[in-house]
mmCIF file of C-alpha atoms in Angstrom:
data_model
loop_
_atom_site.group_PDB
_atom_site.id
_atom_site.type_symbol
_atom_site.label_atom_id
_atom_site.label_comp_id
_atom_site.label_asym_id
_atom_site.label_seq_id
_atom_site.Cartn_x
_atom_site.Cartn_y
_atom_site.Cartn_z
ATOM 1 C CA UNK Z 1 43.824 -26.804 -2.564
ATOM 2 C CA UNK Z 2 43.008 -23.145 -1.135
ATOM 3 C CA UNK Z 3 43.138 -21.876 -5.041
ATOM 4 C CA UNK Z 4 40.746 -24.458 -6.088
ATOM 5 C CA UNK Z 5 38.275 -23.745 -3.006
ATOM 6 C CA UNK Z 6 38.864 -20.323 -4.098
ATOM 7 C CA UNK Z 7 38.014 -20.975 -7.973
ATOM 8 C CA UNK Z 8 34.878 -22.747 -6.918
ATOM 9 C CA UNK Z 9 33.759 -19.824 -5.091
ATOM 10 C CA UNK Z 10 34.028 -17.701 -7.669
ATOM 11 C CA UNK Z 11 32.081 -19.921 -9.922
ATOM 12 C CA UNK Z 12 29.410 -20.502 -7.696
ATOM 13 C CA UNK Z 13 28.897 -16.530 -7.189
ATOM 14 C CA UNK Z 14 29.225 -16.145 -10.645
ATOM 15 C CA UNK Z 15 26.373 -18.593 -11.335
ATOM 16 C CA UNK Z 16 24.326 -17.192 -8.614
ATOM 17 C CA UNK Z 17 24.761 -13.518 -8.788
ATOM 18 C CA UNK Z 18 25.135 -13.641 -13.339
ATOM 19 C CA UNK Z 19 23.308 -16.413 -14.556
ATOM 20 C CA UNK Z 20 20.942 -17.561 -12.303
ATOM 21 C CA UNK Z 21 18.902 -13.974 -12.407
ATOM 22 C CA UNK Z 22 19.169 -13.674 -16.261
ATOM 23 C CA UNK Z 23 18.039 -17.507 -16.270
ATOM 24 C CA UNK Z 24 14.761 -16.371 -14.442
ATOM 25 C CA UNK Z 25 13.627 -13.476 -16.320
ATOM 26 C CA UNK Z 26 14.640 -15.057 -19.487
ATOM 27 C CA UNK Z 27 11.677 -17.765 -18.246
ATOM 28 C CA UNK Z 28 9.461 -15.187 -16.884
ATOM 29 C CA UNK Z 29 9.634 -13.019 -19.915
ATOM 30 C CA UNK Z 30 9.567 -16.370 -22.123
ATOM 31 C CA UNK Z 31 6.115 -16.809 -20.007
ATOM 32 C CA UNK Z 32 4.592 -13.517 -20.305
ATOM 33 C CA UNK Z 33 5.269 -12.429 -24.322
ATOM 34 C CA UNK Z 34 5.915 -16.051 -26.290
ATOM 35 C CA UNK Z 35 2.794 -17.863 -24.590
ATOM 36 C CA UNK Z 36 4.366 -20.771 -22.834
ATOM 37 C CA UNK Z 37 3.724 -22.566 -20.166
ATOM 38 C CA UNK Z 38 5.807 -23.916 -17.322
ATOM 39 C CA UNK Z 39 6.626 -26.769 -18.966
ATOM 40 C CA UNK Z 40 7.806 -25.034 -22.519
ATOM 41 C CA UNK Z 41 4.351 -25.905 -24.202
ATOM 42 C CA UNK Z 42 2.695 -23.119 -26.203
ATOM 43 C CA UNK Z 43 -0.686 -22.419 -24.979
ATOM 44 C CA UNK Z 44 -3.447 -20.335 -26.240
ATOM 45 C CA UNK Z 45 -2.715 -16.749 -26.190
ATOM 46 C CA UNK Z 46 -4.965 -14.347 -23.468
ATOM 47 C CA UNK Z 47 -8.122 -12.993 -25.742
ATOM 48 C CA UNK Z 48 -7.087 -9.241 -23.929
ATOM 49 C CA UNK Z 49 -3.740 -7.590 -24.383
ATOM 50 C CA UNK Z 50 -3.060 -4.231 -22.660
ATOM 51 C CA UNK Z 51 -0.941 -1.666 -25.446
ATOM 52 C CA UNK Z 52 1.561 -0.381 -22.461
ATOM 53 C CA UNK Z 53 3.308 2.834 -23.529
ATOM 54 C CA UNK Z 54 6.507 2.333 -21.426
ATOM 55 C CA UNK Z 55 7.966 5.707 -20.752
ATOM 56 C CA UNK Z 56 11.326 4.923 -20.755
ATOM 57 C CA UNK Z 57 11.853 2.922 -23.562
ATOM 58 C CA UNK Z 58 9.174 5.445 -25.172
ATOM 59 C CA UNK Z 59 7.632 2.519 -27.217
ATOM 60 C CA UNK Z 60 4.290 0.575 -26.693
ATOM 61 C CA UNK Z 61 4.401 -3.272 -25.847
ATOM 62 C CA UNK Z 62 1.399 -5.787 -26.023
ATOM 63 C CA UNK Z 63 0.737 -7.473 -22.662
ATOM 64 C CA UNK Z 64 -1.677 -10.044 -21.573
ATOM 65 C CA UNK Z 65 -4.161 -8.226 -19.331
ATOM 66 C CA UNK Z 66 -3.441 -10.611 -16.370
ATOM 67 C CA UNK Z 67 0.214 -10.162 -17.281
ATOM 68 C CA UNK Z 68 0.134 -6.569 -16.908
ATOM 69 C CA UNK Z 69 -1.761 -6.548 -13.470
ATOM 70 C CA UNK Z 70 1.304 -8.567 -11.939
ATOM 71 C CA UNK Z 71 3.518 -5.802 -13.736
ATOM 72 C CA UNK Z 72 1.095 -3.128 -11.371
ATOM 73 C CA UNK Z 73 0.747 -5.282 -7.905
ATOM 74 C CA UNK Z 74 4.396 -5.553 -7.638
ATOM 75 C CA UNK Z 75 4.630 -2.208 -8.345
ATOM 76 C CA UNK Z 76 1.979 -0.532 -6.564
ATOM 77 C CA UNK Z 77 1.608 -2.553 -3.402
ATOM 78 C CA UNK Z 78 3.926 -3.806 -0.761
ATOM 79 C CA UNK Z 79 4.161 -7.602 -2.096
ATOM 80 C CA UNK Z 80 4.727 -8.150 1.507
ATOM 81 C CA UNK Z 81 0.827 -7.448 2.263
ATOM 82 C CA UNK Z 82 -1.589 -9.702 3.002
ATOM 83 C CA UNK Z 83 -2.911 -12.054 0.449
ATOM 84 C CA UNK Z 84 -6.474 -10.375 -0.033
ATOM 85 C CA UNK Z 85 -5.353 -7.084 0.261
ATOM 86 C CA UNK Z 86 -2.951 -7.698 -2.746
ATOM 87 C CA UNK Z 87 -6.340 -9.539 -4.140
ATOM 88 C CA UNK Z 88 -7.918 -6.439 -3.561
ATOM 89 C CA UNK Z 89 -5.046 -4.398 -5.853
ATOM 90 C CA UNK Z 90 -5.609 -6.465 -8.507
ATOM 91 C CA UNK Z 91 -9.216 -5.950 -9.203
ATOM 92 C CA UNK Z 92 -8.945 -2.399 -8.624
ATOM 93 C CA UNK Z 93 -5.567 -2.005 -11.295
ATOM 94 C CA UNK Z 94 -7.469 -4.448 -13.572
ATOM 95 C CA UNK Z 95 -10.801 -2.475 -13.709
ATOM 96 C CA UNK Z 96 -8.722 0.886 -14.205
ATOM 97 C CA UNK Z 97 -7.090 -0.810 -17.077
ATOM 98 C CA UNK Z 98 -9.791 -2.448 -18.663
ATOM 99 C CA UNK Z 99 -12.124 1.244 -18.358
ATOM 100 C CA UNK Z 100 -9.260 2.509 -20.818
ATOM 101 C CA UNK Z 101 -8.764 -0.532 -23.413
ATOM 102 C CA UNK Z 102 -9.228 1.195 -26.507
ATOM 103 C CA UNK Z 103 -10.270 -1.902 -27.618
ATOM 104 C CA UNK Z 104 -13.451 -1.705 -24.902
ATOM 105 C CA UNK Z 105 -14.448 1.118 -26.366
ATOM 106 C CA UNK Z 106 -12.100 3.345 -23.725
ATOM 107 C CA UNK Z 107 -10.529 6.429 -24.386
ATOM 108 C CA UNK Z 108 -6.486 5.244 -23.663
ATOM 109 C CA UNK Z 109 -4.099 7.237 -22.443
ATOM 110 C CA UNK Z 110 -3.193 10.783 -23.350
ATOM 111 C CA UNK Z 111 -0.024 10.703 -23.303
ATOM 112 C CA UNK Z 112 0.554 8.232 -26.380
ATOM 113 C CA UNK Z 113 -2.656 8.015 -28.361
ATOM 114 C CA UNK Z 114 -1.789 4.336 -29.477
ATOM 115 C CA UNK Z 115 -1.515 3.317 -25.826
ATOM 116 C CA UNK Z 116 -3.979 1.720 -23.292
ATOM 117 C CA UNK Z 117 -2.522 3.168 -20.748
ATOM 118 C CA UNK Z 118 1.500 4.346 -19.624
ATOM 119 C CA UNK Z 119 3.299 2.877 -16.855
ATOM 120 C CA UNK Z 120 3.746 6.602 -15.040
ATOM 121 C CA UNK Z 121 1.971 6.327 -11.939
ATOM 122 C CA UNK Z 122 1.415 10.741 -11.631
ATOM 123 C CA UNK Z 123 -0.675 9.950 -14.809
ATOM 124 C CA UNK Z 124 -1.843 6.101 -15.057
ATOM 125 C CA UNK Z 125 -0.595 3.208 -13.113
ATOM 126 C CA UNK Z 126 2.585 1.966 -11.986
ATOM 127 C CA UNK Z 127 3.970 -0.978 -14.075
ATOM 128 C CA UNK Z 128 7.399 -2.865 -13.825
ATOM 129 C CA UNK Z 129 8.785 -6.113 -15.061
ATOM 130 C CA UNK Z 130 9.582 -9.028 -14.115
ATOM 131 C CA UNK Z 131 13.190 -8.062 -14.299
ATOM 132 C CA UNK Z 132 12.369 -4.810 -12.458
ATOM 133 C CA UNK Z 133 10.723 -7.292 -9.607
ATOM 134 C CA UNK Z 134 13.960 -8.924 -9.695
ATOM 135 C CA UNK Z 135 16.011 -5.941 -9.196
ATOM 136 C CA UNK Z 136 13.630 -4.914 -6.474
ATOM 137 C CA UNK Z 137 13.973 -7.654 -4.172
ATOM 138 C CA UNK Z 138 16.248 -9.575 -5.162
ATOM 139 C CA UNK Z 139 17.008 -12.705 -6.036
ATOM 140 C CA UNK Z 140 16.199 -14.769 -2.690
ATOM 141 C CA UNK Z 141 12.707 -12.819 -2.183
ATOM 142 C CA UNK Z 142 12.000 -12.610 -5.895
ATOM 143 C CA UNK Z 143 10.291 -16.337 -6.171
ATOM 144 C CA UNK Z 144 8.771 -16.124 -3.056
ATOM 145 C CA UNK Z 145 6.714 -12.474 -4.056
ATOM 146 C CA UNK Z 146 6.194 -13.287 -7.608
ATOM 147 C CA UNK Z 147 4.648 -16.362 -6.637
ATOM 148 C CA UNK Z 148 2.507 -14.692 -4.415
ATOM 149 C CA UNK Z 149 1.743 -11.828 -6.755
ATOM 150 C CA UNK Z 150 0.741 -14.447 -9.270
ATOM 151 C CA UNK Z 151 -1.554 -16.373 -6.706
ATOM 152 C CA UNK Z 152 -3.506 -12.708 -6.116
ATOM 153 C CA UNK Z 153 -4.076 -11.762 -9.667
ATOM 154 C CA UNK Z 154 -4.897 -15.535 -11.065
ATOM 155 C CA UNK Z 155 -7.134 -16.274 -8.577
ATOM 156 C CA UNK Z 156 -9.350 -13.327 -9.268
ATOM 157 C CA UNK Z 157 -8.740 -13.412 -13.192
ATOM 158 C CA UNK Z 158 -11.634 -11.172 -15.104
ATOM 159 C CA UNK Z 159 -12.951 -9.488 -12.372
ATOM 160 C CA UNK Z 160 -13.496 -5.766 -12.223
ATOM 161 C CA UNK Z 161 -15.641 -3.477 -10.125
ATOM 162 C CA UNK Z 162 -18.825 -2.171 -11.194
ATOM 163 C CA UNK Z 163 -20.837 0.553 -10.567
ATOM 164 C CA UNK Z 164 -24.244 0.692 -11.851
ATOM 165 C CA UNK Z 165 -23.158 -1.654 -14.948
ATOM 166 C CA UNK Z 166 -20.294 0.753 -15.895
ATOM 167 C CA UNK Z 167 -16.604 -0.267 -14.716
ATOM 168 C CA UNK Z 168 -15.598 2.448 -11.832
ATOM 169 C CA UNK Z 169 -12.675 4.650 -11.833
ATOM 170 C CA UNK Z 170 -10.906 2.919 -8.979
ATOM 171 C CA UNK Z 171 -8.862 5.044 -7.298
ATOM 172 C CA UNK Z 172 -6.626 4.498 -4.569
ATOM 173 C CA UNK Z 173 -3.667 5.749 -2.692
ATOM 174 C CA UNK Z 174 -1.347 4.576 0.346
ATOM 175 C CA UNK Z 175 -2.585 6.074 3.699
ATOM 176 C CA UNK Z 176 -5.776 7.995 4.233
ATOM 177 C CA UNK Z 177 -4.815 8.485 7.926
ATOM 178 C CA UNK Z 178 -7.849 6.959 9.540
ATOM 179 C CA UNK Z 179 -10.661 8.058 6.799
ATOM 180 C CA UNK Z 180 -10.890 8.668 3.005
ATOM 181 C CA UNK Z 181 -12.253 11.680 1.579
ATOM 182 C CA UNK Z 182 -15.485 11.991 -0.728
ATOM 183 C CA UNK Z 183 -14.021 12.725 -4.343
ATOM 184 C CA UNK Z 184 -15.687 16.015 -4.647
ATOM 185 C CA UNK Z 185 -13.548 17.806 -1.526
ATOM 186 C CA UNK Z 186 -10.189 16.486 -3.171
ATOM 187 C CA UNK Z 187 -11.341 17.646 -7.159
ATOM 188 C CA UNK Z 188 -14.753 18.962 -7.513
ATOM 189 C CA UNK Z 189 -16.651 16.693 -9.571
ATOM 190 C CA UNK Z 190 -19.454 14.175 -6.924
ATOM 191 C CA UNK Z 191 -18.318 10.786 -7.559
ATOM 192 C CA UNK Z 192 -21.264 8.363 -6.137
ATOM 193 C CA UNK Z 193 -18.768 5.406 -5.464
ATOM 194 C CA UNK Z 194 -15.939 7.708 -3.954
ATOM 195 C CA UNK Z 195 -17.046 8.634 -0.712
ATOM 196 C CA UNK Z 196 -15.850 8.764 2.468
ATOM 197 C CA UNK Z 197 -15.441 6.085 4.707
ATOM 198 C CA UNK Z 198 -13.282 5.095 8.163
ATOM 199 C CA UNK Z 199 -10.115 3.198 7.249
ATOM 200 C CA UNK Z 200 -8.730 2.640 10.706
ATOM 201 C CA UNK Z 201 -5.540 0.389 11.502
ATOM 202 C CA UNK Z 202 -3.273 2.103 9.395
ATOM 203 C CA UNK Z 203 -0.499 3.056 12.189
ATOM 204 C CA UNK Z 204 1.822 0.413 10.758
ATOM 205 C CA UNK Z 205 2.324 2.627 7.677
ATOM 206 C CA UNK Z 206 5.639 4.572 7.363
ATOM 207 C CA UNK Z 207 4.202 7.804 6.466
ATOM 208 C CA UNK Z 208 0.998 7.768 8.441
ATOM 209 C CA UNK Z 209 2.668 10.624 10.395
ATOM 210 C CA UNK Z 210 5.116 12.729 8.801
ATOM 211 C CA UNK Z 211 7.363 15.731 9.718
ATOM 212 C CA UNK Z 212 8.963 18.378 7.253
ATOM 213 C CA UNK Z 213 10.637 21.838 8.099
ATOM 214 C CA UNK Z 214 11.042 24.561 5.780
ATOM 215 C CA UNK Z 215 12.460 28.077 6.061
ATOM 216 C CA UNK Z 216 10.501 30.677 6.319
ATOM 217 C CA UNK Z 217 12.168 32.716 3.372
ATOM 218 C CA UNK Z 218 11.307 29.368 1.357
ATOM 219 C CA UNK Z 219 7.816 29.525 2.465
ATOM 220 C CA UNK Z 220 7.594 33.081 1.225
ATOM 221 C CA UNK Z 221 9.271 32.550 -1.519
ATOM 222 C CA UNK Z 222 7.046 29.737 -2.947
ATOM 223 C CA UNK Z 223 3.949 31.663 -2.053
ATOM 224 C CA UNK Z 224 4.959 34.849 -3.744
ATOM 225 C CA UNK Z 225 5.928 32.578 -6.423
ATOM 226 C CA UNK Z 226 2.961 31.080 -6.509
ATOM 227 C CA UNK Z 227 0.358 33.967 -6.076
ATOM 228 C CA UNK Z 228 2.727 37.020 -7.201
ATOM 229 C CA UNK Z 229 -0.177 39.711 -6.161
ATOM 230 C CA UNK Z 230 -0.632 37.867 -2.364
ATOM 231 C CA UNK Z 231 -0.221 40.024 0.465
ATOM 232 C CA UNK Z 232 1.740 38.584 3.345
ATOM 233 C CA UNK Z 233 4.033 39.422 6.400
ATOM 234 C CA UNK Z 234 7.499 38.168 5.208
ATOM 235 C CA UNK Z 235 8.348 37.802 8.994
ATOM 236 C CA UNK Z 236 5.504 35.554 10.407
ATOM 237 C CA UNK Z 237 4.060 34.595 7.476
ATOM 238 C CA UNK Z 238 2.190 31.972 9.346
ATOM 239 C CA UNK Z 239 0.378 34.048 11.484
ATOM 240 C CA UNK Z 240 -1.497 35.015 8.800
ATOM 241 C CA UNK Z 241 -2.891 31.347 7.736
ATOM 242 C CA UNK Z 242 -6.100 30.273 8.924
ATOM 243 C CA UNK Z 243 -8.202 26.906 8.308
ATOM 244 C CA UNK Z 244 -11.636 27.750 6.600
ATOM 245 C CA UNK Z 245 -13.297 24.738 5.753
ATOM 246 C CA UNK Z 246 -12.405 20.928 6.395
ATOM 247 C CA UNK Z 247 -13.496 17.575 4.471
ATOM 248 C CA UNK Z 248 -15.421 15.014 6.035
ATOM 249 C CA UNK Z 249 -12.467 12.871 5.637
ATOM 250 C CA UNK Z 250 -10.802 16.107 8.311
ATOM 251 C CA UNK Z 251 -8.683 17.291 5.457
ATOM 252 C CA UNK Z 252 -7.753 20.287 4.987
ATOM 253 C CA UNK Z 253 -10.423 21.959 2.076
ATOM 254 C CA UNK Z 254 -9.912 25.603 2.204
ATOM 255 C CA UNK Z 255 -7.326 28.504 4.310
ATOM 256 C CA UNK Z 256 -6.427 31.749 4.549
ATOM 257 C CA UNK Z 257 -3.155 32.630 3.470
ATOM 258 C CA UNK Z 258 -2.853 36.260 4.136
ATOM 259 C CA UNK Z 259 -5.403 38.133 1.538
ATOM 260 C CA UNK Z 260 -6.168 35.071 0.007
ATOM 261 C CA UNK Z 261 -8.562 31.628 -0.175
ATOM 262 C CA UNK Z 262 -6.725 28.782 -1.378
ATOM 263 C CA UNK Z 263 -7.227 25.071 -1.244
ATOM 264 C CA UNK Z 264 -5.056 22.223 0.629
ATOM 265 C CA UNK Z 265 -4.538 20.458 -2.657
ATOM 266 C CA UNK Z 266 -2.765 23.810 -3.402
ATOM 267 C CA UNK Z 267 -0.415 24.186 -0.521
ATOM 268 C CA UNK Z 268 0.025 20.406 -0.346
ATOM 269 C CA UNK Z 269 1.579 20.532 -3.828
ATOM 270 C CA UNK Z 270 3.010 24.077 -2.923
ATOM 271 C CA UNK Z 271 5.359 22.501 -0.075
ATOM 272 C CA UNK Z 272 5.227 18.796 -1.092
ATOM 273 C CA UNK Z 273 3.589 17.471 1.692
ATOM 274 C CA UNK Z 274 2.189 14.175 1.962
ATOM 275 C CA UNK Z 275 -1.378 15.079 2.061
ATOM 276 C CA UNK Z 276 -3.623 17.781 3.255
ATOM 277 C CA UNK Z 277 -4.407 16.484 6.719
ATOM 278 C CA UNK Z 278 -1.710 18.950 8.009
ATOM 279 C CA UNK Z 279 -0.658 21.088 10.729
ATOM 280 C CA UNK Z 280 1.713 23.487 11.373
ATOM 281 C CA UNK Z 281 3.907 25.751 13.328
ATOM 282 C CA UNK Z 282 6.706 28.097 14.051
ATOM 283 C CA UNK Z 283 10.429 26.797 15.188
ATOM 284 C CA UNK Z 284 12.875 30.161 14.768
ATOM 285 C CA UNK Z 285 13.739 30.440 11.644
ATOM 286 C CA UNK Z 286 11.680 27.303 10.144
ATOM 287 C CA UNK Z 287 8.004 26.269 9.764
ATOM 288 C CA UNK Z 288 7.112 22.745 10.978
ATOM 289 C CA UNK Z 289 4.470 20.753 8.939
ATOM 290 C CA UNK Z 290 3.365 17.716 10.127
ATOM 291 C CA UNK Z 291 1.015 15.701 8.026
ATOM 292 C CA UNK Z 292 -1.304 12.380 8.754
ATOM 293 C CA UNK Z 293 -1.578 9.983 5.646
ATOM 294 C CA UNK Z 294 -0.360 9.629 2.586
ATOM 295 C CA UNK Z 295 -2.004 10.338 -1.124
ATOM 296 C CA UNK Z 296 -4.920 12.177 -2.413
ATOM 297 C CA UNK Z 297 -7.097 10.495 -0.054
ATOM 298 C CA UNK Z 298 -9.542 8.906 -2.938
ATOM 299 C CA UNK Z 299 -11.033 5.616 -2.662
ATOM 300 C CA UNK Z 300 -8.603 2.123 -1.815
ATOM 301 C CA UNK Z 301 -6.380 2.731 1.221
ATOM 302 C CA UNK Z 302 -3.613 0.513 0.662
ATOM 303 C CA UNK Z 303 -2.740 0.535 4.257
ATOM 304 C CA UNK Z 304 -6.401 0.004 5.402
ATOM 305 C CA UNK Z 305 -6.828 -2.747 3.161
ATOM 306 C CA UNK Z 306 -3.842 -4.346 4.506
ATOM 307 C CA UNK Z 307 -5.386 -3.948 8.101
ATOM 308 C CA UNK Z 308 -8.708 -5.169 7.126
ATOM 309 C CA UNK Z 309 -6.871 -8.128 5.729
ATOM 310 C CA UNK Z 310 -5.547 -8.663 8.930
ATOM 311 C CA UNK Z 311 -8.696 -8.561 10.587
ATOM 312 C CA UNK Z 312 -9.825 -11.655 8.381
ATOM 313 C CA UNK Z 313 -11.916 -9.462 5.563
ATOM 314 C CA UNK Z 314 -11.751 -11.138 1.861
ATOM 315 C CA UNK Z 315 -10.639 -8.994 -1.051
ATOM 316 C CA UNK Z 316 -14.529 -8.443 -1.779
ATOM 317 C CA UNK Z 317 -15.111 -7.050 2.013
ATOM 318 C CA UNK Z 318 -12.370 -4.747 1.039
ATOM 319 C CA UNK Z 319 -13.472 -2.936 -2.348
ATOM 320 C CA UNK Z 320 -17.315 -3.120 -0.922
ATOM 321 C CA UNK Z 321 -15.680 -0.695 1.733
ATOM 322 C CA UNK Z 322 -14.116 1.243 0.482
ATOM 323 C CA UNK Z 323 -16.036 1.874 -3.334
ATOM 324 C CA UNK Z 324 -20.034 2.390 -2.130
ATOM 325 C CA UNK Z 325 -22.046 0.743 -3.721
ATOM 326 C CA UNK Z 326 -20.733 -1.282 -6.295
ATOM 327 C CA UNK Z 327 -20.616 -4.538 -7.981
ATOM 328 C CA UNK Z 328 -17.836 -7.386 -8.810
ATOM 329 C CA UNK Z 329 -18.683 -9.385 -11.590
ATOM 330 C CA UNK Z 330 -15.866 -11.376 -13.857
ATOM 331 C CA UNK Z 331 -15.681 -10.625 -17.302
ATOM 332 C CA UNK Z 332 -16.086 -13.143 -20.034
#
């Protein structure tokens, strides 16, 4: 009796743990490539497709555009956010998509000159599948957030951001700390529709205050490294550092370091900190950085839109605020 409990355990674990998963992305995947609907009935193919490079398979796969947006939410964005703020992510991954469709008349991505765009989010967007969802919740939360995923992206299907009757470069990133900065104090070049605006309720985010210690032989090290001709006190290095110029978002746009003038971008990607609203200071033999926010700073705050979500805005009220001046029309 015990054995056959014990057999029917097995089975059961089996079927839930082997076949179950490989059941659902078999369906998913049956959904997203072959054209089918729920019910097994083909149905008209999506007039867009979005040529993916996928970087580690290094080969390019045809997606339907609405498809592919899922494939970025679920990647990009906490699917436990609220329901406009994921709204929000979807417009904003579908107009950066559709600006690059080589087939829109965009110039694809670099990277692969046959692609669209590449799912490597230092260089386009984030993208996984629906077995990568799968993987990355797991089985019990998997319906649940690709459900809601779904809900987000269909229910603002064709809809991309505007600005001035050109589709925007919509940038975002995951905490701005309590403000975004203007485009031009993060690269240079004056975006119109990237400027700087408050983004405040973003506490709840796990890196809206972060704390990293290096030691001071690293520090001199990578700066020597970095700038081989610098001139700098291999004792108190720090002593020498002083803040020139700041954003208007209060990032960090220009220091001293010893003989030199160097941006925050710089030493943010010099130490790897998590953005250039930093601080820091001496503790023995270590240097303490602590940093506010998280990201270049640019455009969507994920974090913020999650607040404002919270506070009752819509998925419009949330790309209004944080790209100036722009439009949201759907596509045909």
């Amino acid at each position: 009796m015990m054995k056959n409990i014990a057999y029917c355990i097995i089975f059961f674990m089996f079927l839930l743990v082997i076949v179950l998963p490989a059941a659902i992305v078999r369906s998913c995947s049956s959904r997203l490539y072959e054209g089918l609907d729920e019910k097994g009935k083909i149905v008209k193919p999506q007039e867009l497709t979005v040529s993916l490079y996928i970087t580690s398979k290094n080969r390019i796969e045809k997606i339907p555009l609405e498809e592919y947006v899922k494939g970025v939410v679920a990647a990009e964005m906490p699917a436990s956010f609220k329901i406009e703020a994921l709204k929000a992510q979807a417009v904003a991954a579908r107009t950066y998509v559709y600006k690059r469709m080589r087939s829109k008349g965009g110039t694809g991505c670099s990277l692969q000159k046959e692609a669209d765009v590449c799912d490597d989010p230092t260089h386009c967007q984030a993208w996984i599948s629906t077995s990568q969802m799968l993987k990355k919740w797991g089985i019990f939360a998997f319906y649940h957030y690709y459900s809601k995923i779904s809900q987000a992206v269909n229910s603002t299907s064709g809809i991309i951001i505007f600005y001035q009757g050109e589709p925007i470069d919509p940038l975002f990133h995951s905490t701005s700390g309590g403000k975004t900065e203007n485009s031009e104090d993060v690269w240079g070049n004056f975006v119109p529709y990237l400027r700087s605006v408050i983004s405040p309720g973003e506490e709840s985010s796990p890196k809206f205050i972060a704390i990293k210690h290096l030691p001071v032989s690293e520090v001199v090290s990578k700066i020597r490294q970095k700038w081989p001709d610098i001139s700098i006190d291999p004792q108190r290095p720090e002593s020498q550092w002083e803040i020139i110029e700041r954003s208007e978002g209060g990032r960090i746009k220009k220091m001293r370091i010893g003989n030199r003038i160097v941006s925050g971008t710089e030493i943010r990607e010099l130490f790897e900190l998590n953005s250039t609203n930093f601080k820091w200071e001496r503790n023995k033999d270590q240097i303490k950085f602590t940093t506010i926010g998280y990201g270049h700073g640019v455009g969507l705050s994920q974090y913020g839109a999650n607040a404002m979500a919270e506070r009752g805005a819509s998925f419009v009220d949330i790309l209004k605020h944080y790209y100036t001046g722009i439009e949201i029309k759907k596509i045909n």
